[in-house]
Amino acid sequence: MKLFVVLVGLVASSYAKKSCSVPAIPRNVTIFQHDEPIVPGGRLPPPNPASKSDQIVDLVQKLGRTTNWTIVDRIELEGPCGEPEGIVKMGDDRFFVSSGMYTQATMSFGNGTIINGTDRTPGAGQAHMLVFDGKGKRLADAALSSSGDMLYHTGGFDYDGKSIWATIAQYRPNSTAHVVRVDPQTLDADFMFSVDDHEGGIVMDTKTDQVLLLNWGSRNASKWQLDKHCDSSATHIGTSRNPSFYVDYQDCKFLGHPRAYDYRPVMICSGVTALTSTFSIGGIAIVSMDTMTPLDEVPISVVSDAGAAINQNPMDVDVVDGKLRLYLAPDVGNTTVYVLEAQTRSPYEF
Ligand SMILES: *[C@@H]1O[C@H](CO)[C@@H](O)[C@H](O)[C@H]1NC(C)=O
Ligand SMILES: *[C@@H]1O[C@H](CO)[C@@H](O)[C@H](O)[C@H]1NC(C)=O
Ligand SMILES: *[C@@H]1O[C@H](CO)[C@@H](O)[C@H](O)[C@H]1NC(C)=O
Ligand SMILES: *[C@@H]1O[C@H](CO)[C@@H](O)[C@H](O)[C@H]1NC(C)=O
Ligand SMILES: *[C@@H]1O[C@H](CO)[C@@H](O)[C@H](O)[C@H]1NC(C)=O
Ligand SMILES: *[C@@H]1O[C@H](CO)[C@@H](O)[C@H](O)[C@H]1NC(C)=O
Ligand SMILES: *[C@@H]1O[C@H](CO)[C@@H](O)[C@H](O)[C@H]1NC(C)=O
């Protein structure tokens, strides 16, 4: 009986492997430092946010409006970096940064005109994944789209311990996107699935094999179930409206199914909203992946040396010496990773 089950299992798994192939994305990798591996030590470290989930939730719950955010480090990334929208701090000595390099700006159709569901011309550019060491030295550049592709806008990044998950979309609302998975050691990229919307933020729930995508302005989150046998296809399982207009989330990370939130899936997100042409507000939030409800949120008023709201572009999070640290790269062109540490807050703010 046992032997029978094992045999059936073997047949099923070999059948699944045979019936499924994940298409590779033609990519163009440039290595800048031939004596340094893209991932040090030849082993992928666990993702910082998801592996420190309970600790991060606990530290975020201690933040408030009076939290003293201190810039403890500025890591200048060897440029140019285009528009960075996703960042993964892998272990202690690597940054993977998504970069949109634009060659032609999009242009509004004007006067509220909508054509094919969207409001502007496609523009042109190329999607890149850049790799830096912990001091900002440029190690590699993988172009993940060809020049001329209409899908060239890279969004957020999430790292699940094996792959970096990313979106590449047209650079206009209500358009199209695809989800890609990149091997951090080789920068080989797989095409996972296509979506009929612009998608930016991406979060991979490793416990359920579900991918959450955030569309233009993070107004909607759609959830996709990856196929267990063939992970290059996915089924749409639902869309939740984002009820919070406080900031538009730019980059989020899977934060596990923490105890503090009844073991339900949550993510940590960062973003910014321009309320008027001169007034932006930024912040971070822990957000329910079931409902998009913010479970904890705090504003951050720090600005970069170039004057950008610090939460404008990508964010990763880690705990160093028991303190919460955010890794933010707000500026476009030549960018710096600002390392913010949450220090103190007023004891009256609970
Ligand atoms: C690959 O990238 C290099 C460096 O950016 C560039 O010189 C080369 O033309 C690219 N090749 C293709 C086929 O796009
Ligand atoms: C904030 O942190 C900095 C650096 O540790 C310190 O110099 C400053 O006094 C702190 N401010 C408050 C209000 O705690
Ligand atoms: C914009 O559309 C309105 C209403 O259709 C029209 O009255 C106006 O002339 C248009 N303006 C321009 C600049 O095309
Ligand atoms: C709208 O979509 C149609 C069909 O895909 C296409 O032929 C047309 O060029 C599109 N129009 C614009 C302005 O992009
Ligand atoms: C998106 O575009 C489709 C047509 O492609 C249109 O039917 C739909 O109303 C648009 N949705 C929004 C939110 O603009
Ligand atoms: C959000 O999703 C709902 C349901 O699919 C859809 O009706 C709505 O147009 C979407 N809104 C935006 C801004 O994408
Ligand atoms: C970026 O920095 C380099 C020097 O590192 C400089 O040559 C270049 O002009 C800068 N580019 C921008 C857009 O500031």
Short mmCIF file of C-alpha atoms and ligand atoms in Angstrom, two decimals:
data_model
loop_
_atom_site.label_atom_id
_atom_site.label_comp_id
_atom_site.label_asym_id
_atom_site.label_seq_id
_atom_site.Cartn_x
_atom_site.Cartn_y
_atom_site.Cartn_z
CA MET A 1 0.00 0.00 0.00
CA LYS A 2 2.75 2.42 1.00
CA LEU A 3 4.76 1.52 -2.08
CA PHE A 4 1.73 2.20 -4.24
CA VAL A 5 1.34 5.72 -2.77
CA VAL A 6 5.02 6.45 -3.33
CA LEU A 7 4.78 5.26 -6.94
CA VAL A 8 1.70 7.35 -7.65
CA GLY A 9 3.51 10.35 -6.12
CA LEU A 10 6.52 9.81 -8.37
CA VAL A 11 4.37 9.47 -11.47
CA ALA A 12 2.37 12.58 -10.56
CA SER A 13 5.45 14.70 -9.93
CA SER A 14 7.24 13.62 -13.10
CA TYR A 15 4.04 14.23 -15.06
CA ALA A 16 3.78 17.72 -13.57
CA LYS A 17 7.40 18.50 -14.44
CA LYS A 18 6.97 17.26 -18.00
CA SER A 19 3.79 19.24 -18.58
CA CYS A 20 5.21 22.50 -17.36
CA SER A 21 7.96 24.70 -18.59
CA VAL A 22 8.55 28.21 -17.38
CA PRO A 23 9.46 30.48 -20.30
CA ALA A 24 12.71 32.37 -19.85
CA ILE A 25 12.81 36.11 -20.42
CA PRO A 26 15.58 37.14 -22.78
CA ARG A 27 17.70 39.35 -20.60
CA ASN A 28 20.97 41.15 -21.06
CA VAL A 29 23.31 40.93 -18.07
CA THR A 30 26.37 43.10 -17.64
CA ILE A 31 28.75 42.10 -14.85
CA PHE A 32 30.89 44.94 -13.51
CA GLN A 33 32.97 43.07 -10.89
CA HIS A 34 34.18 39.73 -12.21
CA ASP A 35 35.90 38.80 -8.97
CA GLU A 36 32.75 39.24 -6.87
CA PRO A 37 29.79 36.86 -6.94
CA ILE A 38 26.35 38.43 -7.26
CA VAL A 39 25.37 36.65 -4.03
CA PRO A 40 28.27 36.23 -1.57
CA GLY A 41 29.07 32.79 -0.18
CA GLY A 42 27.10 30.99 -2.89
CA ARG A 43 24.08 30.66 -0.58
CA LEU A 44 20.89 32.65 -0.56
CA PRO A 45 20.10 34.14 2.86
CA PRO A 46 16.51 34.14 4.18
CA PRO A 47 14.44 37.26 3.41
CA ASN A 48 15.00 39.78 6.21
CA PRO A 49 11.36 40.95 6.64
CA ALA A 50 9.59 37.56 6.59
CA SER A 51 12.22 35.81 8.72
CA LYS A 52 11.99 38.53 11.41
CA SER A 53 8.26 38.98 11.10
CA ASP A 54 7.17 38.90 14.79
CA GLN A 55 10.05 41.14 15.81
CA ILE A 56 9.30 43.69 13.06
CA VAL A 57 5.58 43.74 13.92
CA ASP A 58 6.46 44.35 17.56
CA LEU A 59 8.83 47.22 16.66
CA VAL A 60 6.35 48.80 14.23
CA GLN A 61 3.69 48.71 16.94
CA LYS A 62 6.02 50.84 19.08
CA LEU A 63 6.32 53.57 16.41
CA GLY A 64 4.33 56.76 16.51
CA ARG A 65 4.16 60.29 15.20
CA THR A 66 6.90 61.37 17.60
CA THR A 67 9.31 58.57 16.64
CA ASN A 68 12.80 60.00 16.15
CA TRP A 69 13.91 58.67 12.75
CA THR A 70 17.65 59.04 12.44
CA ILE A 71 19.60 58.66 9.19
CA VAL A 72 22.30 56.26 10.38
CA ASP A 73 23.87 55.68 6.96
CA ARG A 74 23.83 57.05 3.40
CA ILE A 75 24.92 54.53 0.78
CA GLU A 76 25.49 56.19 -2.59
CA LEU A 77 24.66 53.73 -5.35
CA GLU A 78 27.12 53.85 -8.23
CA GLY A 79 24.84 55.26 -10.94
CA PRO A 80 22.97 55.83 -13.05
CA CYS A 81 19.95 54.17 -11.44
CA GLY A 82 17.03 55.56 -13.47
CA GLU A 83 13.84 55.47 -11.45
CA PRO A 84 14.22 52.97 -8.59
CA GLU A 85 10.91 51.50 -7.42
CA GLY A 86 11.80 48.25 -5.70
CA ILE A 87 14.64 47.29 -3.36
CA VAL A 88 15.75 44.11 -1.64
CA LYS A 89 18.45 44.22 0.99
CA MET A 90 19.70 40.67 0.74
CA GLY A 91 21.61 39.60 3.83
CA ASP A 92 23.94 42.38 4.97
CA ASP A 93 25.99 43.08 1.87
CA ARG A 94 23.75 43.26 -1.20
CA PHE A 95 21.08 45.55 -2.62
CA PHE A 96 18.92 44.52 -5.58
CA VAL A 97 17.24 47.61 -7.04
CA SER A 98 14.61 47.82 -9.77
CA SER A 99 15.33 50.57 -12.23
CA GLY A 100 13.23 52.07 -15.00
CA MET A 101 15.50 53.70 -17.57
CA TYR A 102 13.33 55.96 -19.71
CA THR A 103 14.17 57.19 -23.20
CA GLN A 104 10.87 58.83 -24.07
CA ALA A 105 8.38 60.32 -21.61
CA THR A 106 4.71 59.34 -21.66
CA MET A 107 2.35 62.16 -22.73
CA SER A 108 -1.21 62.76 -21.59
CA PHE A 109 -3.82 62.37 -24.35
CA GLY A 110 -5.12 65.65 -22.89
CA ASN A 111 -8.41 66.99 -21.68
CA GLY A 112 -9.47 63.82 -19.91
CA THR A 113 -9.25 61.78 -23.12
CA ILE A 114 -9.23 58.00 -22.53
CA ILE A 115 -8.12 55.71 -25.36
CA ASN A 116 -8.17 51.95 -24.85
CA GLY A 117 -8.82 52.47 -21.16
CA THR A 118 -5.81 54.65 -20.47
CA ASP A 119 -4.96 58.35 -20.50
CA ARG A 120 -1.48 58.72 -21.98
CA THR A 121 0.96 57.59 -24.72
CA PRO A 122 3.15 54.54 -23.96
CA GLY A 123 6.51 56.39 -23.89
CA ALA A 124 9.62 54.20 -24.10
CA GLY A 125 12.30 52.75 -21.87
CA GLN A 126 13.84 49.62 -20.46
CA ALA A 127 13.35 47.63 -17.25
CA HIS A 128 16.49 46.82 -15.27
CA MET A 129 17.52 45.00 -12.12
CA LEU A 130 20.70 46.47 -10.64
CA VAL A 131 22.87 44.77 -8.01
CA PHE A 132 25.12 46.65 -5.58
CA ASP A 133 27.26 45.58 -2.67
CA GLY A 134 26.57 46.94 0.81
CA LYS A 135 28.74 50.00 0.10
CA GLY A 136 26.96 50.87 -3.16
CA LYS A 137 29.51 49.40 -5.60
CA ARG A 138 27.76 48.42 -8.80
CA LEU A 139 28.10 44.66 -9.38
CA ALA A 140 25.63 43.83 -12.14
CA ASP A 141 22.91 45.20 -14.41
CA ALA A 142 20.29 42.90 -15.92
CA ALA A 143 18.04 44.45 -18.57
CA LEU A 144 14.72 42.61 -18.23
CA SER A 145 13.03 44.06 -21.32
CA SER A 146 14.27 44.83 -24.81
CA SER A 147 14.36 48.35 -26.14
CA GLY A 148 11.07 48.84 -27.96
CA ASP A 149 9.02 46.66 -25.56
CA MET A 150 5.89 48.50 -24.45
CA LEU A 151 6.21 46.86 -21.01
CA TYR A 152 9.24 48.50 -19.42
CA HIS A 153 8.05 49.98 -16.11
CA THR A 154 9.49 48.04 -13.17
CA GLY A 155 7.65 48.22 -9.87
CA GLY A 156 8.32 46.82 -6.43
CA PHE A 157 10.42 43.79 -5.53
CA ASP A 158 9.81 40.98 -3.06
CA TYR A 159 12.35 38.30 -2.18
CA ASP A 160 11.11 34.94 -0.89
CA GLY A 161 14.46 33.29 -0.09
CA LYS A 162 14.76 31.72 -3.55
CA SER A 163 13.70 34.31 -6.12
CA ILE A 164 13.08 38.00 -6.48
CA TRP A 165 9.54 38.66 -7.68
CA ALA A 166 8.92 41.70 -9.86
CA THR A 167 6.37 43.33 -12.10
CA ILE A 168 7.07 44.84 -15.50
CA ALA A 169 4.23 46.96 -16.85
CA GLN A 170 3.34 49.58 -19.41
CA TYR A 171 4.02 52.97 -17.82
CA ARG A 172 0.35 54.02 -17.77
CA PRO A 173 -2.71 53.24 -15.69
CA ASN A 174 -5.17 50.44 -16.52
CA SER A 175 -2.81 48.89 -19.09
CA THR A 176 -0.97 45.55 -18.96
CA ALA A 177 1.76 43.94 -16.88
CA HIS A 178 3.57 40.71 -16.39
CA VAL A 179 5.01 39.05 -13.34
CA VAL A 180 8.59 37.83 -13.49
CA ARG A 181 10.77 35.81 -11.15
CA VAL A 182 14.51 36.37 -11.10
CA ASP A 183 17.19 34.00 -9.79
CA PRO A 184 19.39 36.29 -7.65
CA GLN A 185 22.52 34.21 -8.26
CA THR A 186 22.41 34.12 -12.06
CA LEU A 187 19.92 36.93 -12.80
CA ASP A 188 18.08 34.42 -15.03
CA ALA A 189 14.49 35.60 -15.34
CA ASP A 190 11.31 33.56 -15.79
CA PHE A 191 8.07 34.80 -17.25
CA MET A 192 5.33 33.84 -14.75
CA PHE A 193 1.99 35.28 -15.87
CA SER A 194 0.31 38.26 -17.54
CA VAL A 195 -2.24 40.64 -16.05
CA ASP A 196 -4.69 43.01 -17.78
CA ASP A 197 -3.87 46.02 -15.62
CA HIS A 198 -0.88 48.14 -14.70
CA GLU A 199 0.75 46.45 -11.69
CA GLY A 200 3.51 47.91 -9.52
CA GLY A 201 3.88 46.50 -6.01
CA ILE A 202 4.24 42.73 -5.64
CA VAL A 203 4.24 40.50 -2.57
CA MET A 204 4.82 36.75 -2.52
CA ASP A 205 3.14 34.79 0.29
CA THR A 206 5.37 31.75 0.60
CA LYS A 207 2.92 29.98 2.94
CA THR A 208 0.01 29.99 0.49
CA ASP A 209 1.85 30.37 -2.84
CA GLN A 210 -0.26 33.44 -3.51
CA VAL A 211 1.01 36.58 -5.20
CA LEU A 212 -0.54 39.95 -4.38
CA LEU A 213 -0.25 42.74 -6.95
CA LEU A 214 -0.93 46.45 -6.46
CA ASN A 215 -2.15 48.42 -9.45
CA TRP A 216 -1.66 52.11 -10.37
CA GLY A 217 -1.56 54.17 -7.17
CA SER A 218 -2.06 50.89 -5.24
CA ARG A 219 -5.82 51.48 -5.48
CA ASN A 220 -6.58 47.78 -6.00
CA ALA A 221 -4.86 44.62 -4.83
CA SER A 222 -5.39 41.51 -6.92
CA LYS A 223 -4.47 38.07 -5.61
CA TRP A 224 -3.21 35.22 -7.74
CA GLN A 225 -2.83 31.57 -6.79
CA LEU A 226 0.24 30.01 -8.31
CA ASP A 227 -0.29 26.57 -9.79
CA LYS A 228 1.39 23.98 -7.51
CA HIS A 229 2.47 21.82 -10.43
CA CYS A 230 3.25 24.47 -12.97
CA ASP A 231 4.23 27.71 -11.35
CA SER A 232 4.23 29.66 -14.60
CA SER A 233 0.48 29.92 -14.54
CA ALA A 234 -1.71 31.57 -11.95
CA THR A 235 -5.42 31.88 -11.21
CA HIS A 236 -6.98 35.20 -10.25
CA ILE A 237 -8.66 34.67 -6.87
CA GLY A 238 -9.95 38.14 -6.13
CA THR A 239 -9.47 41.88 -6.07
CA SER A 240 -9.70 44.10 -2.98
CA ARG A 241 -10.16 47.83 -3.11
CA ASN A 242 -7.59 49.72 -1.05
CA PRO A 243 -9.62 51.68 1.52
CA SER A 244 -6.72 53.93 2.55
CA PHE A 245 -5.91 57.12 0.64
CA TYR A 246 -3.33 58.25 3.14
CA VAL A 247 -0.36 57.14 1.00
CA ASP A 248 -0.07 55.21 -2.28
CA TYR A 249 2.08 52.17 -1.57
CA GLN A 250 5.16 51.94 -3.81
CA ASP A 251 7.02 48.90 -2.52
CA CYS A 252 5.91 46.21 -0.06
CA LYS A 253 7.46 43.16 1.54
CA PHE A 254 5.84 39.95 2.75
CA LEU A 255 5.84 39.95 6.55
CA GLY A 256 4.57 36.43 7.13
CA HIS A 257 1.49 35.36 9.08
CA PRO A 258 2.41 36.91 12.44
CA ARG A 259 0.97 35.99 15.81
CA ALA A 260 -0.05 39.61 16.49
CA TYR A 261 -2.46 39.54 13.55
CA ASP A 262 -4.05 36.15 14.26
CA TYR A 263 -1.68 34.37 11.88
CA ARG A 264 -3.24 36.10 8.86
CA PRO A 265 -0.95 37.22 6.00
CA VAL A 266 0.37 40.78 6.22
CA MET A 267 2.84 42.94 4.33
CA ILE A 268 4.82 46.04 5.19
CA CYS A 269 4.47 48.85 2.67
CA SER A 270 5.98 52.27 2.10
CA GLY A 271 4.71 55.10 -0.03
CA VAL A 272 3.93 58.71 -0.55
CA THR A 273 1.06 60.93 -1.69
CA ALA A 274 1.38 64.39 -3.19
CA LEU A 275 -1.60 66.15 -1.65
CA THR A 276 -0.82 69.43 -3.43
CA SER A 277 2.00 70.39 -5.81
CA THR A 278 4.15 71.36 -2.82
CA PHE A 279 2.91 69.11 -0.03
CA SER A 280 3.66 65.39 0.06
CA ILE A 281 3.17 62.99 2.91
CA GLY A 282 5.01 59.70 3.26
CA GLY A 283 4.89 56.78 5.62
CA ILE A 284 4.88 53.07 6.22
CA ALA A 285 2.08 50.67 7.06
CA ILE A 286 1.48 47.06 7.95
CA VAL A 287 -1.37 46.05 5.66
CA SER A 288 -3.68 43.04 5.68
CA MET A 289 -3.19 40.97 2.53
CA ASP A 290 -6.76 39.66 2.94
CA THR A 291 -8.56 43.03 2.97
CA MET A 292 -5.97 45.77 2.22
CA THR A 293 -6.89 47.33 5.57
CA PRO A 294 -3.97 49.13 7.19
CA LEU A 295 -3.36 47.51 10.58
CA ASP A 296 -0.73 49.94 11.78
CA GLU A 297 0.51 53.08 10.05
CA VAL A 298 2.90 55.91 10.78
CA PRO A 299 3.83 59.06 8.88
CA ILE A 300 7.50 59.85 8.22
CA SER A 301 8.55 63.41 7.41
CA VAL A 302 12.25 62.85 6.63
CA VAL A 303 13.41 64.18 3.23
CA SER A 304 16.45 63.18 1.15
CA ASP A 305 19.38 65.58 0.68
CA ALA A 306 17.93 66.29 -2.79
CA GLY A 307 14.60 67.24 -1.19
CA ALA A 308 12.48 64.17 -2.00
CA ALA A 309 10.06 62.68 0.52
CA ILE A 310 12.05 59.75 1.86
CA ASN A 311 9.21 57.24 1.17
CA GLN A 312 8.86 58.32 -2.47
CA ASN A 313 10.33 55.18 -4.01
CA PRO A 314 11.42 51.74 -2.78
CA MET A 315 11.75 50.39 0.75
CA ASP A 316 13.08 47.34 2.53
CA VAL A 317 13.14 46.69 6.25
CA ASP A 318 15.42 44.88 8.68
CA VAL A 319 16.22 44.70 12.38
CA VAL A 320 19.80 45.58 13.34
CA ASP A 321 20.93 45.46 16.98
CA GLY A 322 17.31 45.19 18.05
CA LYS A 323 16.29 48.37 16.19
CA LEU A 324 14.00 48.77 13.21
CA ARG A 325 15.79 49.99 10.08
CA LEU A 326 14.29 51.14 6.79
CA TYR A 327 16.28 51.16 3.54
CA LEU A 328 14.91 53.84 1.21
CA ALA A 329 16.13 55.13 -2.16
CA PRO A 330 13.91 58.12 -2.97
CA ASP A 331 15.88 59.96 -5.64
CA VAL A 332 15.78 59.40 -9.38
CA GLY A 333 18.99 59.32 -11.46
CA ASN A 334 21.82 59.23 -8.95
CA THR A 335 20.34 57.65 -5.89
CA THR A 336 21.38 57.02 -2.31
CA VAL A 337 20.06 54.37 0.03
CA TYR A 338 19.11 56.20 3.21
CA VAL A 339 19.20 53.95 6.24
CA LEU A 340 16.66 55.20 8.76
CA GLU A 341 16.61 53.89 12.30
CA ALA A 342 13.65 54.32 14.60
CA GLN A 343 15.03 55.70 17.83
CA THR A 344 12.61 57.02 20.40
CA ARG A 345 9.11 58.36 20.67
CA SER A 346 7.12 60.14 23.30
CA PRO A 347 6.03 57.80 26.12
CA TYR A 348 2.56 59.37 25.94
CA GLU A 349 1.96 58.12 22.42
CA PHE A 350 0.43 54.67 22.56
C1 LIG B 1 23.39 44.59 -23.63
O1 LIG B 1 23.82 45.59 -22.73
C2 LIG B 1 25.03 46.23 -23.10
C3 LIG B 1 25.43 47.16 -21.96
O2 LIG B 1 24.37 48.02 -21.64
C4 LIG B 1 24.82 46.95 -24.43
O3 LIG B 1 26.03 47.55 -24.83
C5 LIG B 1 24.35 45.95 -25.48
O4 LIG B 1 24.04 46.64 -26.68
C6 LIG B 1 23.12 45.20 -25.00
N1 LIG B 1 22.79 44.14 -25.95
C7 LIG B 1 21.55 43.97 -26.42
C8 LIG B 1 21.37 42.83 -27.35
O5 LIG B 1 20.62 44.69 -26.10
C1 LIG B 2 17.10 61.82 18.05
O1 LIG B 2 18.24 61.00 17.80
C2 LIG B 2 19.44 61.72 17.63
C3 LIG B 2 20.54 60.72 17.28
O2 LIG B 2 20.56 59.63 18.15
C4 LIG B 2 19.75 62.47 18.92
O3 LIG B 2 20.90 63.26 18.72
C5 LIG B 2 18.56 63.37 19.25
O4 LIG B 2 18.78 64.00 20.49
C6 LIG B 2 17.28 62.57 19.34
N1 LIG B 2 16.15 63.47 19.55
C7 LIG B 2 15.17 63.21 20.40
C8 LIG B 2 14.09 64.23 20.47
O5 LIG B 2 15.15 62.19 21.05
C1 LIG B 3 -11.94 69.79 -23.57
O1 LIG B 3 -13.20 69.17 -23.62
C2 LIG B 3 -14.29 70.06 -23.41
C3 LIG B 3 -15.59 69.27 -23.33
O2 LIG B 3 -15.60 68.24 -24.30
C4 LIG B 3 -14.30 71.11 -24.53
O3 LIG B 3 -15.33 72.04 -24.31
C5 LIG B 3 -12.95 71.84 -24.54
O4 LIG B 3 -12.88 72.72 -25.65
C6 LIG B 3 -11.79 70.85 -24.64
N1 LIG B 3 -10.53 71.56 -24.49
C7 LIG B 3 -9.48 71.32 -25.24
C8 LIG B 3 -8.24 72.11 -24.94
O5 LIG B 3 -9.48 70.50 -26.15
C1 LIG B 4 -6.04 50.91 -29.13
O1 LIG B 4 -6.09 49.50 -29.26
C2 LIG B 4 -6.17 49.05 -30.59
C3 LIG B 4 -6.37 47.55 -30.57
O2 LIG B 4 -5.38 46.93 -29.77
C4 LIG B 4 -4.93 49.49 -31.35
O3 LIG B 4 -5.00 49.10 -32.70
C5 LIG B 4 -4.80 51.02 -31.28
O4 LIG B 4 -3.59 51.43 -31.87
C6 LIG B 4 -4.83 51.49 -29.83
N1 LIG B 4 -4.82 52.96 -29.77
C7 LIG B 4 -3.87 53.67 -29.15
C8 LIG B 4 -3.98 55.16 -29.25
O5 LIG B 4 -2.97 53.15 -28.51
C1 LIG B 5 -9.87 49.99 -18.02
O1 LIG B 5 -9.93 49.80 -19.42
C2 LIG B 5 -11.05 49.06 -19.85
C3 LIG B 5 -10.93 48.90 -21.35
O2 LIG B 5 -9.67 48.44 -21.69
C4 LIG B 5 -12.33 49.78 -19.47
O3 LIG B 5 -13.42 48.98 -19.81
C5 LIG B 5 -12.34 50.03 -17.97
O4 LIG B 5 -13.44 50.83 -17.63
C6 LIG B 5 -11.09 50.76 -17.54
N1 LIG B 5 -11.06 50.84 -16.06
C7 LIG B 5 -10.74 51.97 -15.43
C8 LIG B 5 -10.74 51.89 -13.93
O5 LIG B 5 -10.44 52.99 -16.01
C1 LIG B 6 -10.68 47.96 -8.74
O1 LIG B 6 -11.22 46.68 -8.95
C2 LIG B 6 -12.62 46.69 -9.15
C3 LIG B 6 -13.08 45.24 -9.18
O2 LIG B 6 -12.34 44.51 -10.10
C4 LIG B 6 -12.95 47.48 -10.40
O3 LIG B 6 -14.34 47.52 -10.58
C5 LIG B 6 -12.41 48.89 -10.29
O4 LIG B 6 -12.57 49.57 -11.50
C6 LIG B 6 -10.93 48.86 -9.96
N1 LIG B 6 -10.44 50.21 -9.68
C7 LIG B 6 -9.27 50.63 -10.07
C8 LIG B 6 -8.95 52.06 -9.77
O5 LIG B 6 -8.46 49.93 -10.64
C1 LIG B 7 25.61 61.16 -11.26
O1 LIG B 7 26.88 61.12 -10.65
C2 LIG B 7 27.96 61.10 -11.56
C3 LIG B 7 29.25 60.97 -10.76
O2 LIG B 7 29.16 59.88 -9.91
C4 LIG B 7 27.94 62.40 -12.37
O3 LIG B 7 28.97 62.34 -13.34
C5 LIG B 7 26.59 62.53 -13.06
O4 LIG B 7 26.52 63.79 -13.69
C6 LIG B 7 25.46 62.43 -12.07
N1 LIG B 7 24.21 62.41 -12.78
C7 LIG B 7 23.16 63.12 -12.40
C8 LIG B 7 21.92 62.98 -13.22
O5 LIG B 7 23.18 63.83 -11.43
#
